Amino acid sequence: MNSFEPHITVACVVEQDGRFLFVREMSKGEEVLNQPAGHVEFGENLMQAAYRETLEESAWQVEITALLGWYIFQPHKGAGVYYRTCFVARPISHDPKQKLDTGILEAEWLSPDEFRARRHQHRSALVEKCLDDYLSGRRLPLDSIYQHPWPLQRG
């Protein structure tokens, strides 16, 4: 019997002056580059999770301005499937004293060329695909996502 293991994740593409916010993190003993990203937690909607993950991984508060798209990835046959919702966000403020999530080495701003030169460090193929889609001008309205209020959110 095959078991299906979906992972609901979010990420943010954040640009400032032609440079993009990435996090250097450890994954399975390797140093990798990723957009600020992570799993949706119980009770969060997608935008709340993206905001939280960006803050926890980079110490940057952001304003989410658009939906970039949905990305589906299976690292290898038999692995879980990752459903990534990627947002566009603009940086608001940074707290250099904030402790970053476990496994995050640092947040850094890279040009697209600097990022591509480190392709061997990309956490997955989705990281570059999201950057490419952003650079192509793709933006979807945030109201493309409708979430019906669930009991947890109704106070």
CSV table of C-alpha atoms in Angstrom, one decimal:
chain,number,residue,atom,x,y,z
A,1,MET,CA,0.0,0.0,0.0
A,2,ASN,CA,1.3,3.5,-0.9
A,3,SER,CA,1.0,6.1,1.7
A,4,PHE,CA,0.5,9.7,0.6
A,5,GLU,CA,2.4,12.3,2.6
A,6,PRO,CA,1.5,15.8,1.7
A,7,HIS,CA,3.5,18.8,3.1
A,8,ILE,CA,1.8,22.2,3.0
A,9,THR,CA,4.5,24.9,2.8
A,10,VAL,CA,4.8,28.6,2.2
A,11,ALA,CA,7.5,30.9,1.0
A,12,CYS,CA,8.1,34.5,0.3
A,13,VAL,CA,10.1,36.2,-2.5
A,14,VAL,CA,11.3,39.5,-1.0
A,15,GLU,CA,13.1,42.1,-3.1
A,16,GLN,CA,14.9,45.2,-2.0
A,17,ASP,CA,17.0,47.3,-4.5
A,18,GLY,CA,17.4,44.4,-7.0
A,19,ARG,CA,18.5,42.0,-4.3
A,20,PHE,CA,16.5,39.1,-2.9
A,21,LEU,CA,16.2,37.8,0.7
A,22,PHE,CA,17.4,34.2,1.1
A,23,VAL,CA,18.2,32.1,4.1
A,24,ARG,CA,21.3,30.0,4.5
A,25,GLU,CA,20.2,26.9,6.5
A,26,MET,CA,21.2,23.4,7.3
A,27,SER,CA,19.1,20.5,5.8
A,28,LYS,CA,20.2,16.9,6.2
A,29,GLY,CA,23.7,18.0,7.2
A,30,GLU,CA,24.1,20.2,4.1
A,31,GLU,CA,24.2,24.0,3.9
A,32,VAL,CA,21.5,25.1,1.5
A,33,LEU,CA,19.8,28.3,0.2
A,34,ASN,CA,16.1,28.9,0.3
A,35,GLN,CA,13.6,31.7,0.3
A,36,PRO,CA,12.2,32.2,3.8
A,37,ALA,CA,9.9,29.2,3.9
A,38,GLY,CA,8.3,26.6,6.1
A,39,HIS,CA,5.3,24.5,7.0
A,40,VAL,CA,1.9,25.9,7.8
A,41,GLU,CA,1.0,25.4,11.4
A,42,PHE,CA,-2.4,24.4,12.9
A,43,GLY,CA,-4.8,27.4,12.9
A,44,GLU,CA,-2.9,29.5,10.4
A,45,ASN,CA,-4.0,30.6,7.0
A,46,LEU,CA,-1.4,30.6,4.2
A,47,MET,CA,-0.5,34.3,4.5
A,48,GLN,CA,-0.1,34.2,8.2
A,49,ALA,CA,2.2,31.2,7.9
A,50,ALA,CA,4.3,33.0,5.2
A,51,TYR,CA,4.6,36.1,7.3
A,52,ARG,CA,5.6,34.1,10.4
A,53,GLU,CA,8.1,31.9,8.6
A,54,THR,CA,9.8,35.0,7.0
A,55,LEU,CA,10.1,36.7,10.4
A,56,GLU,CA,11.3,33.6,12.2
A,57,GLU,CA,13.9,32.7,9.5
A,58,SER,CA,15.2,36.1,8.6
A,59,ALA,CA,14.2,38.6,11.4
A,60,TRP,CA,12.4,40.7,8.6
A,61,GLN,CA,8.9,41.9,9.0
A,62,VAL,CA,7.3,42.0,5.6
A,63,GLU,CA,4.1,43.1,3.9
A,64,ILE,CA,2.7,40.4,1.6
A,65,THR,CA,1.6,42.1,-1.6
A,66,ALA,CA,0.8,39.3,-4.1
A,67,LEU,CA,0.5,35.6,-4.7
A,68,LEU,CA,3.3,34.3,-6.9
A,69,GLY,CA,1.9,30.8,-7.5
A,70,TRP,CA,1.6,27.3,-6.3
A,71,TYR,CA,4.5,24.8,-6.7
A,72,ILE,CA,4.3,21.1,-6.3
A,73,PHE,CA,7.5,19.1,-5.8
A,74,GLN,CA,8.4,15.5,-5.0
A,75,PRO,CA,12.2,15.2,-4.2
A,76,HIS,CA,12.3,11.5,-5.3
A,77,LYS,CA,10.0,8.6,-5.9
A,78,GLY,CA,8.5,7.5,-2.6
A,79,ALA,CA,9.1,10.8,-0.9
A,80,GLY,CA,6.4,13.1,0.4
A,81,VAL,CA,4.9,15.7,-1.9
A,82,TYR,CA,5.5,19.4,-1.1
A,83,TYR,CA,2.7,21.9,-2.0
A,84,ARG,CA,4.3,25.3,-1.8
A,85,THR,CA,2.3,28.5,-1.9
A,86,CYS,CA,4.7,31.3,-2.7
A,87,PHE,CA,4.0,34.9,-2.0
A,88,VAL,CA,5.6,38.2,-3.0
A,89,ALA,CA,6.5,40.5,-0.1
A,90,ARG,CA,8.2,43.8,0.5
A,91,PRO,CA,10.5,44.3,3.5
A,92,ILE,CA,9.2,46.6,6.2
A,93,SER,CA,11.7,46.4,9.1
A,94,HIS,CA,14.6,44.2,10.4
A,95,ASP,CA,15.4,43.3,14.0
A,96,PRO,CA,19.1,42.2,14.0
A,97,LYS,CA,18.8,41.1,17.6
A,98,GLN,CA,16.1,38.6,16.9
A,99,LYS,CA,17.2,35.0,17.3
A,100,LEU,CA,16.6,33.0,14.1
A,101,ASP,CA,14.9,29.6,13.9
A,102,THR,CA,16.9,26.5,14.7
A,103,GLY,CA,18.9,25.4,11.6
A,104,ILE,CA,19.0,28.9,10.1
A,105,LEU,CA,22.6,30.1,9.7
A,106,GLU,CA,21.8,33.6,8.4
A,107,ALA,CA,19.6,35.6,6.2
A,108,GLU,CA,21.4,37.3,3.2
A,109,TRP,CA,20.5,39.5,0.3
A,110,LEU,CA,21.7,38.2,-3.1
A,111,SER,CA,21.4,39.4,-6.7
A,112,PRO,CA,19.9,36.9,-9.1
A,113,ASP,CA,23.4,36.2,-10.5
A,114,GLU,CA,24.9,35.7,-7.1
A,115,PHE,CA,22.0,33.3,-6.3
A,116,ARG,CA,22.4,31.3,-9.5
A,117,ALA,CA,26.2,31.0,-9.0
A,118,ARG,CA,25.4,29.0,-5.9
A,119,ARG,CA,22.9,26.6,-7.7
A,120,HIS,CA,24.6,23.6,-6.0
A,121,GLN,CA,23.3,25.0,-2.7
A,122,HIS,CA,19.7,25.5,-3.7
A,123,ARG,CA,17.4,23.6,-1.3
A,124,SER,CA,15.2,22.4,-4.2
A,125,ALA,CA,14.4,23.3,-7.8
A,126,LEU,CA,11.4,25.3,-6.5
A,127,VAL,CA,13.7,28.0,-5.1
A,128,GLU,CA,15.0,29.1,-8.5
A,129,LYS,CA,11.7,28.6,-10.2
A,130,CYS,CA,10.0,31.0,-7.8
A,131,LEU,CA,12.7,33.6,-8.4
A,132,ASP,CA,12.4,33.2,-12.2
A,133,ASP,CA,8.6,33.5,-12.0
A,134,TYR,CA,9.0,36.7,-9.9
A,135,LEU,CA,11.5,38.1,-12.4
A,136,SER,CA,9.2,37.3,-15.3
A,137,GLY,CA,6.6,39.7,-13.7
A,138,ARG,CA,4.1,37.1,-12.5
A,139,ARG,CA,1.8,38.5,-9.8
A,140,LEU,CA,-1.6,37.0,-8.9
A,141,PRO,CA,-4.0,38.9,-6.7
A,142,LEU,CA,-4.2,37.9,-3.1
A,143,ASP,CA,-7.9,37.4,-3.3
A,144,SER,CA,-7.1,34.4,-5.6
A,145,ILE,CA,-7.1,32.5,-2.3
A,146,TYR,CA,-10.4,32.1,-0.5
A,147,GLN,CA,-10.4,30.5,2.9
A,148,HIS,CA,-13.8,29.9,4.4
A,149,PRO,CA,-13.7,30.7,8.1
A,150,TRP,CA,-13.3,27.6,10.2
A,151,PRO,CA,-14.5,27.3,13.8
A,152,LEU,CA,-10.9,27.9,15.2
A,153,GLN,CA,-11.0,31.4,13.5
A,154,ARG,CA,-14.5,32.4,14.5
A,155,GLY,CA,-13.5,33.4,18.1
